[in-house]
Amino acid sequence: GQNIDQPTEMTATEGAIVQINCTYQTSGFNGLFWYQQHAGEAPTFLSYNVLDGLEEKGRFSSFLSRSKGYSYLLLKELQMKDSASYLCAVLDSNYQLIWGAGTKLIIKP
Amino acid sequence: IAGITQAPTSQILAAGRRMTLRCTQDMRHNAMYWYRQDLGLGLRLIHYSNTAGTTGKGEVPDGYSVSRANTDDFPLTLASAVPSQTSVYFCASSDSKGLATDTQYFGPGTRLTVL
């Protein structure tokens, strides 16, 4: 079966750095997405990785290792507004998105 | 303003009633999707449409039907609602031409409660 694993919840301090991990087992791979979802709102696109390595976008970076079936989202200089759920999703061989359950990130002052 | 709209925002429905959730996008995306999101679970695909006139079943299609008469609209119908269909429903769309253009853009969601 297809499976996406990510921690259920993480807590971090304002101004710090946090890394949210995602491991996956899917039938084929056509890219990995990270989405941010604030409580009561729709998911919004953060990043897309299809090749191994690190993609940096301002305070957010996303890393992919296809051989290990592993990705992480790195958030730097955390702000209170970063409190949200972070969803990992893999595009499988049929171009269907397989979603993880999400990681709820709590930022404390 | 370009994007996806959904209606209604929320609804309380008696079990056994028929309900249609509406979704409209103005980005001319060819692919559209319906998901449900339940606490502790990832987004689960109900139905999808790769292009106008075609639809397909996702992971949890039972009890739901869709149609795609044109590019912009993708309604989801619950023929006879049951309490287990209580959820938040998200509509999404994408260009589906491969790689980063498969990024899905989501509507604001419909919170449905079936009693």
PDB file of C-alpha atoms in Angstrom:
ATOM      1  CA  GLY A   1       0.000   0.000   0.000  1.00  0.00           C
ATOM      2  CA  GLN A   2       0.895   3.631  -0.199  1.00  0.00           C
ATOM      3  CA  ASN A   3       1.933   5.427   2.949  1.00  0.00           C
ATOM      4  CA  ILE A   4       3.072   8.879   4.005  1.00  0.00           C
ATOM      5  CA  ASP A   5       4.372   9.313   7.562  1.00  0.00           C
ATOM      6  CA  GLN A   6       4.940  12.564   9.396  1.00  0.00           C
ATOM      7  CA  PRO A   7       4.865  13.475  13.096  1.00  0.00           C
ATOM      8  CA  THR A   8       1.450  14.373  14.448  1.00  0.00           C
ATOM      9  CA  GLU A   9       2.527  17.449  16.380  1.00  0.00           C
ATOM     10  CA  MET A  10       5.646  19.515  17.057  1.00  0.00           C
ATOM     11  CA  THR A  11       6.332  22.485  19.305  1.00  0.00           C
ATOM     12  CA  ALA A  12       8.970  25.156  18.713  1.00  0.00           C
ATOM     13  CA  THR A  13       9.908  28.586  20.013  1.00  0.00           C
ATOM     14  CA  GLU A  14       9.482  31.862  18.177  1.00  0.00           C
ATOM     15  CA  GLY A  15      12.723  32.794  16.405  1.00  0.00           C
ATOM     16  CA  ALA A  16      14.036  29.226  16.385  1.00  0.00           C
ATOM     17  CA  ILE A  17      14.411  26.649  13.600  1.00  0.00           C
ATOM     18  CA  VAL A  18      12.248  23.554  13.178  1.00  0.00           C
ATOM     19  CA  GLN A  19      12.513  20.570  10.846  1.00  0.00           C
ATOM     20  CA  ILE A  20       9.404  18.587   9.921  1.00  0.00           C
ATOM     21  CA  ASN A  21      10.150  15.152   8.494  1.00  0.00           C
ATOM     22  CA  CYS A  22       8.165  13.121   5.998  1.00  0.00           C
ATOM     23  CA  THR A  23       8.822   9.555   4.868  1.00  0.00           C
ATOM     24  CA  TYR A  24       6.927   7.927   2.053  1.00  0.00           C
ATOM     25  CA  GLN A  25       6.278   4.618   0.352  1.00  0.00           C
ATOM     26  CA  THR A  26       4.326   5.035  -2.848  1.00  0.00           C
ATOM     27  CA  SER A  27       3.804   3.312  -6.182  1.00  0.00           C
ATOM     28  CA  GLY A  28       6.028   5.505  -8.282  1.00  0.00           C
ATOM     29  CA  PHE A  29       7.175   9.045  -7.644  1.00  0.00           C
ATOM     30  CA  ASN A  30       6.556  12.207  -9.623  1.00  0.00           C
ATOM     31  CA  GLY A  31       7.367  14.760  -6.982  1.00  0.00           C
ATOM     32  CA  LEU A  32       6.740  15.723  -3.383  1.00  0.00           C
ATOM     33  CA  PHE A  33       4.754  18.709  -2.183  1.00  0.00           C
ATOM     34  CA  TRP A  34       4.553  20.580   1.085  1.00  0.00           C
ATOM     35  CA  TYR A  35       1.433  22.546   1.909  1.00  0.00           C
ATOM     36  CA  GLN A  36       0.613  24.802   4.832  1.00  0.00           C
ATOM     37  CA  GLN A  37      -2.845  24.772   6.372  1.00  0.00           C
ATOM     38  CA  HIS A  38      -3.941  27.217   9.038  1.00  0.00           C
ATOM     39  CA  ALA A  39      -6.773  26.067  11.283  1.00  0.00           C
ATOM     40  CA  GLY A  40     -10.125  26.371   9.531  1.00  0.00           C
ATOM     41  CA  GLU A  41      -8.564  27.314   6.213  1.00  0.00           C
ATOM     42  CA  ALA A  42      -7.624  25.640   2.942  1.00  0.00           C
ATOM     43  CA  PRO A  43      -4.174  24.141   2.305  1.00  0.00           C
ATOM     44  CA  THR A  44      -1.819  26.464   0.435  1.00  0.00           C
ATOM     45  CA  PHE A  45       1.189  25.432  -1.629  1.00  0.00           C
ATOM     46  CA  LEU A  46       4.655  25.855  -0.093  1.00  0.00           C
ATOM     47  CA  SER A  47       7.122  23.823  -2.137  1.00  0.00           C
ATOM     48  CA  TYR A  48       7.683  21.127  -4.710  1.00  0.00           C
ATOM     49  CA  ASN A  49      10.692  18.787  -5.006  1.00  0.00           C
ATOM     50  CA  VAL A  50      11.260  16.242  -7.738  1.00  0.00           C
ATOM     51  CA  LEU A  51      15.072  16.045  -7.716  1.00  0.00           C
ATOM     52  CA  ASP A  52      17.284  15.220  -4.750  1.00  0.00           C
ATOM     53  CA  GLY A  53      18.565  18.147  -2.793  1.00  0.00           C
ATOM     54  CA  LEU A  54      17.535  21.289  -1.044  1.00  0.00           C
ATOM     55  CA  GLU A  55      15.173  23.932  -2.401  1.00  0.00           C
ATOM     56  CA  GLU A  56      15.285  27.226  -0.527  1.00  0.00           C
ATOM     57  CA  LYS A  57      12.500  29.762  -0.559  1.00  0.00           C
ATOM     58  CA  GLY A  58      12.981  32.560   1.929  1.00  0.00           C
ATOM     59  CA  ARG A  59      12.567  31.263   5.482  1.00  0.00           C
ATOM     60  CA  PHE A  60      11.344  27.893   4.218  1.00  0.00           C
ATOM     61  CA  SER A  61      13.472  25.141   2.672  1.00  0.00           C
ATOM     62  CA  SER A  62      12.507  21.673   1.513  1.00  0.00           C
ATOM     63  CA  PHE A  63      14.818  18.711   1.088  1.00  0.00           C
ATOM     64  CA  LEU A  64      14.334  15.468  -0.818  1.00  0.00           C
ATOM     65  CA  SER A  65      16.138  12.133  -0.908  1.00  0.00           C
ATOM     66  CA  ARG A  66      14.399   9.830  -3.353  1.00  0.00           C
ATOM     67  CA  SER A  67      16.614   6.843  -2.526  1.00  0.00           C
ATOM     68  CA  LYS A  68      15.597   7.103   1.137  1.00  0.00           C
ATOM     69  CA  GLY A  69      11.950   8.005   0.510  1.00  0.00           C
ATOM     70  CA  TYR A  70      12.468  11.019   2.742  1.00  0.00           C
ATOM     71  CA  SER A  71      11.821  14.717   2.769  1.00  0.00           C
ATOM     72  CA  TYR A  72      11.911  17.482   5.327  1.00  0.00           C
ATOM     73  CA  LEU A  73      10.595  21.000   5.561  1.00  0.00           C
ATOM     74  CA  LEU A  74      12.866  23.435   7.391  1.00  0.00           C
ATOM     75  CA  LEU A  75      11.403  26.597   8.829  1.00  0.00           C
ATOM     76  CA  LYS A  76      13.821  29.278  10.040  1.00  0.00           C
ATOM     77  CA  GLU A  77      13.276  32.382  12.186  1.00  0.00           C
ATOM     78  CA  LEU A  78       9.931  31.063  13.320  1.00  0.00           C
ATOM     79  CA  GLN A  79       7.104  33.530  13.656  1.00  0.00           C
ATOM     80  CA  MET A  80       3.824  33.111  15.503  1.00  0.00           C
ATOM     81  CA  LYS A  81       2.003  33.117  12.162  1.00  0.00           C
ATOM     82  CA  ASP A  82       3.845  29.889  11.256  1.00  0.00           C
ATOM     83  CA  SER A  83       1.588  28.036  13.702  1.00  0.00           C
ATOM     84  CA  ALA A  84      -0.280  25.749  11.309  1.00  0.00           C
ATOM     85  CA  SER A  85      -0.427  22.210  10.024  1.00  0.00           C
ATOM     86  CA  TYR A  86       2.130  21.196   7.408  1.00  0.00           C
ATOM     87  CA  LEU A  87       1.028  18.574   4.915  1.00  0.00           C
ATOM     88  CA  CYS A  88       3.370  16.339   2.951  1.00  0.00           C
ATOM     89  CA  ALA A  89       2.023  14.843  -0.287  1.00  0.00           C
ATOM     90  CA  VAL A  90       3.559  12.638  -2.985  1.00  0.00           C
ATOM     91  CA  LEU A  91       2.513  12.524  -6.630  1.00  0.00           C
ATOM     92  CA  ASP A  92       2.451   8.832  -7.520  1.00  0.00           C
ATOM     93  CA  SER A  93       2.938   7.052 -10.846  1.00  0.00           C
ATOM     94  CA  ASN A  94      -0.702   7.803 -11.809  1.00  0.00           C
ATOM     95  CA  TYR A  95      -0.229  11.499 -10.999  1.00  0.00           C
ATOM     96  CA  GLN A  96      -2.515  11.119  -7.981  1.00  0.00           C
ATOM     97  CA  LEU A  97      -1.548  13.009  -4.835  1.00  0.00           C
ATOM     98  CA  ILE A  98      -1.115  10.815  -1.751  1.00  0.00           C
ATOM     99  CA  TRP A  99      -1.398  12.899   1.422  1.00  0.00           C
ATOM    100  CA  GLY A 100       0.091  12.532   4.864  1.00  0.00           C
ATOM    101  CA  ALA A 101      -2.093  13.311   7.880  1.00  0.00           C
ATOM    102  CA  GLY A 102      -0.172  16.522   8.522  1.00  0.00           C
ATOM    103  CA  THR A 103       2.047  17.853  11.297  1.00  0.00           C
ATOM    104  CA  LYS A 104       0.542  20.426  13.623  1.00  0.00           C
ATOM    105  CA  LEU A 105       3.236  22.969  14.473  1.00  0.00           C
ATOM    106  CA  ILE A 106       2.757  24.976  17.668  1.00  0.00           C
ATOM    107  CA  ILE A 107       4.918  28.071  18.090  1.00  0.00           C
ATOM    108  CA  LYS A 108       5.456  29.366  21.617  1.00  0.00           C
ATOM    109  CA  PRO A 109       6.672  32.867  22.444  1.00  0.00           C
TER     110      PRO A 109
ATOM    111  CA  ILE B   1      -9.921  37.662  -8.477  1.00  0.00           C
ATOM    112  CA  ALA B   2      -8.821  34.296  -9.821  1.00  0.00           C
ATOM    113  CA  GLY B   3      -9.363  31.249  -7.693  1.00  0.00           C
ATOM    114  CA  ILE B   4     -11.773  28.584  -6.533  1.00  0.00           C
ATOM    115  CA  THR B   5     -15.051  29.190  -4.802  1.00  0.00           C
ATOM    116  CA  GLN B   6     -17.144  26.682  -2.891  1.00  0.00           C
ATOM    117  CA  ALA B   7     -20.709  26.847  -1.649  1.00  0.00           C
ATOM    118  CA  PRO B   8     -22.118  26.578   0.882  1.00  0.00           C
ATOM    119  CA  THR B   9     -19.513  27.496   3.502  1.00  0.00           C
ATOM    120  CA  SER B  10     -21.195  25.210   5.979  1.00  0.00           C
ATOM    121  CA  GLN B  11     -24.320  23.104   6.151  1.00  0.00           C
ATOM    122  CA  ILE B  12     -26.190  20.987   8.659  1.00  0.00           C
ATOM    123  CA  LEU B  13     -28.107  18.226   6.932  1.00  0.00           C
ATOM    124  CA  ALA B  14     -30.539  15.560   8.078  1.00  0.00           C
ATOM    125  CA  ALA B  15     -29.547  11.984   7.312  1.00  0.00           C
ATOM    126  CA  GLY B  16     -31.154  10.677   4.148  1.00  0.00           C
ATOM    127  CA  ARG B  17     -31.304  14.076   2.443  1.00  0.00           C
ATOM    128  CA  ARG B  18     -29.698  14.832  -0.889  1.00  0.00           C
ATOM    129  CA  MET B  19     -27.064  17.552  -1.000  1.00  0.00           C
ATOM    130  CA  THR B  20     -24.919  19.121  -3.724  1.00  0.00           C
ATOM    131  CA  LEU B  21     -21.712  20.940  -2.883  1.00  0.00           C
ATOM    132  CA  ARG B  22     -20.732  23.469  -5.517  1.00  0.00           C
ATOM    133  CA  CYS B  23     -17.244  24.257  -6.783  1.00  0.00           C
ATOM    134  CA  THR B  24     -16.260  26.785  -9.437  1.00  0.00           C
ATOM    135  CA  GLN B  25     -12.794  27.809 -10.653  1.00  0.00           C
ATOM    136  CA  ASP B  26     -11.839  30.586 -13.032  1.00  0.00           C
ATOM    137  CA  MET B  27      -8.217  29.619 -13.673  1.00  0.00           C
ATOM    138  CA  ARG B  28      -9.073  27.441 -16.701  1.00  0.00           C
ATOM    139  CA  HIS B  29      -7.423  24.487 -15.013  1.00  0.00           C
ATOM    140  CA  ASN B  30      -8.200  21.201 -16.727  1.00  0.00           C
ATOM    141  CA  ALA B  31      -8.136  19.004 -13.623  1.00  0.00           C
ATOM    142  CA  MET B  32     -10.399  19.259 -10.587  1.00  0.00           C
ATOM    143  CA  TYR B  33     -10.657  17.248  -7.386  1.00  0.00           C
ATOM    144  CA  TRP B  34     -12.883  16.676  -4.382  1.00  0.00           C
ATOM    145  CA  TYR B  35     -11.320  15.759  -1.034  1.00  0.00           C
ATOM    146  CA  ARG B  36     -12.636  15.194   2.424  1.00  0.00           C
ATOM    147  CA  GLN B  37     -10.579  16.026   5.472  1.00  0.00           C
ATOM    148  CA  ASP B  38     -11.224  14.355   8.819  1.00  0.00           C
ATOM    149  CA  LEU B  39      -9.362  14.879  12.073  1.00  0.00           C
ATOM    150  CA  GLY B  40      -6.226  12.741  12.268  1.00  0.00           C
ATOM    151  CA  LEU B  41      -6.450  11.639   8.660  1.00  0.00           C
ATOM    152  CA  GLY B  42      -4.834  13.024   5.556  1.00  0.00           C
ATOM    153  CA  LEU B  43      -6.846  14.534   2.768  1.00  0.00           C
ATOM    154  CA  ARG B  44      -8.685  11.704   1.030  1.00  0.00           C
ATOM    155  CA  LEU B  45      -9.604  11.926  -2.625  1.00  0.00           C
ATOM    156  CA  ILE B  46     -13.284  11.301  -3.352  1.00  0.00           C
ATOM    157  CA  HIS B  47     -13.536  11.924  -7.102  1.00  0.00           C
ATOM    158  CA  TYR B  48     -11.500  13.712  -9.702  1.00  0.00           C
ATOM    159  CA  SER B  49     -11.796  14.961 -13.251  1.00  0.00           C
ATOM    160  CA  ASN B  50      -8.785  15.280 -15.551  1.00  0.00           C
ATOM    161  CA  THR B  51     -10.719  17.266 -18.129  1.00  0.00           C
ATOM    162  CA  ALA B  52     -14.246  18.437 -18.861  1.00  0.00           C
ATOM    163  CA  GLY B  53     -16.507  15.500 -19.684  1.00  0.00           C
ATOM    164  CA  THR B  54     -14.487  12.896 -17.758  1.00  0.00           C
ATOM    165  CA  THR B  55     -14.517  11.846 -14.114  1.00  0.00           C
ATOM    166  CA  GLY B  56     -12.790   9.201 -12.031  1.00  0.00           C
ATOM    167  CA  LYS B  57     -13.077   7.589  -8.621  1.00  0.00           C
ATOM    168  CA  GLY B  58     -10.645   8.368  -5.862  1.00  0.00           C
ATOM    169  CA  GLU B  59      -9.901   6.597  -2.623  1.00  0.00           C
ATOM    170  CA  VAL B  60     -13.338   7.048  -0.973  1.00  0.00           C
ATOM    171  CA  PRO B  61     -16.005   7.429  -3.709  1.00  0.00           C
ATOM    172  CA  ASP B  62     -18.902   5.486  -2.157  1.00  0.00           C
ATOM    173  CA  GLY B  63     -21.976   7.603  -1.483  1.00  0.00           C
ATOM    174  CA  TYR B  64     -20.753  10.465  -3.690  1.00  0.00           C
ATOM    175  CA  SER B  65     -21.158  11.370  -7.348  1.00  0.00           C
ATOM    176  CA  VAL B  66     -19.718  14.130  -9.527  1.00  0.00           C
ATOM    177  CA  SER B  67     -20.184  15.625 -12.960  1.00  0.00           C
ATOM    178  CA  ARG B  68     -17.986  17.845 -15.125  1.00  0.00           C
ATOM    179  CA  ALA B  69     -20.132  19.455 -17.778  1.00  0.00           C
ATOM    180  CA  ASN B  70     -17.646  22.280 -18.384  1.00  0.00           C
ATOM    181  CA  THR B  71     -14.156  23.399 -17.382  1.00  0.00           C
ATOM    182  CA  ASP B  72     -15.200  25.667 -14.540  1.00  0.00           C
ATOM    183  CA  ASP B  73     -17.714  23.684 -12.480  1.00  0.00           C
ATOM    184  CA  PHE B  74     -17.345  20.441 -10.566  1.00  0.00           C
ATOM    185  CA  PRO B  75     -20.306  19.745  -8.240  1.00  0.00           C
ATOM    186  CA  LEU B  76     -20.248  16.942  -5.679  1.00  0.00           C
ATOM    187  CA  THR B  77     -23.538  15.242  -4.806  1.00  0.00           C
ATOM    188  CA  LEU B  78     -24.408  13.171  -1.767  1.00  0.00           C
ATOM    189  CA  ALA B  79     -27.442  11.177  -2.888  1.00  0.00           C
ATOM    190  CA  SER B  80     -28.569  10.162   0.611  1.00  0.00           C
ATOM    191  CA  ALA B  81     -26.407  11.641   3.343  1.00  0.00           C
ATOM    192  CA  VAL B  82     -25.216   9.551   6.291  1.00  0.00           C
ATOM    193  CA  PRO B  83     -23.559  10.726   9.533  1.00  0.00           C
ATOM    194  CA  SER B  84     -20.177   9.273   8.463  1.00  0.00           C
ATOM    195  CA  GLN B  85     -20.129  11.873   5.692  1.00  0.00           C
ATOM    196  CA  THR B  86     -19.737  14.600   8.295  1.00  0.00           C
ATOM    197  CA  SER B  87     -16.467  16.217   7.268  1.00  0.00           C
ATOM    198  CA  VAL B  88     -14.805  19.233   5.725  1.00  0.00           C
ATOM    199  CA  TYR B  89     -14.899  19.036   1.947  1.00  0.00           C
ATOM    200  CA  PHE B  90     -12.282  20.735  -0.199  1.00  0.00           C
ATOM    201  CA  CYS B  91     -12.397  21.261  -3.928  1.00  0.00           C
ATOM    202  CA  ALA B  92      -9.092  21.754  -5.750  1.00  0.00           C
ATOM    203  CA  SER B  93      -7.858  22.318  -9.282  1.00  0.00           C
ATOM    204  CA  SER B  94      -4.591  21.978 -11.169  1.00  0.00           C
ATOM    205  CA  ASP B  95      -3.137  22.348 -14.647  1.00  0.00           C
ATOM    206  CA  SER B  96      -2.047  18.665 -14.648  1.00  0.00           C
ATOM    207  CA  LYS B  97       0.547  19.032 -17.357  1.00  0.00           C
ATOM    208  CA  GLY B  98       3.248  17.451 -15.241  1.00  0.00           C
ATOM    209  CA  LEU B  99       5.836  18.457 -12.661  1.00  0.00           C
ATOM    210  CA  ALA B 100       5.306  21.678 -10.740  1.00  0.00           C
ATOM    211  CA  THR B 101       2.246  22.594 -12.772  1.00  0.00           C
ATOM    212  CA  ASP B 102       0.457  19.776 -10.946  1.00  0.00           C
ATOM    213  CA  THR B 103       0.319  22.049  -7.944  1.00  0.00           C
ATOM    214  CA  GLN B 104      -3.210  21.895  -6.621  1.00  0.00           C
ATOM    215  CA  TYR B 105      -5.026  25.032  -5.554  1.00  0.00           C
ATOM    216  CA  PHE B 106      -7.743  24.645  -2.985  1.00  0.00           C
ATOM    217  CA  GLY B 107     -11.071  26.273  -2.384  1.00  0.00           C
ATOM    218  CA  PRO B 108     -12.027  27.515   1.105  1.00  0.00           C
ATOM    219  CA  GLY B 109     -13.888  24.317   2.003  1.00  0.00           C
ATOM    220  CA  THR B 110     -17.418  23.324   2.992  1.00  0.00           C
ATOM    221  CA  ARG B 111     -18.031  22.130   6.545  1.00  0.00           C
ATOM    222  CA  LEU B 112     -20.825  19.543   6.387  1.00  0.00           C
ATOM    223  CA  THR B 113     -22.557  18.033   9.390  1.00  0.00           C
ATOM    224  CA  VAL B 114     -24.983  15.146   8.872  1.00  0.00           C
ATOM    225  CA  LEU B 115     -27.283  14.434  11.790  1.00  0.00           C
TER     226      LEU B 115
END
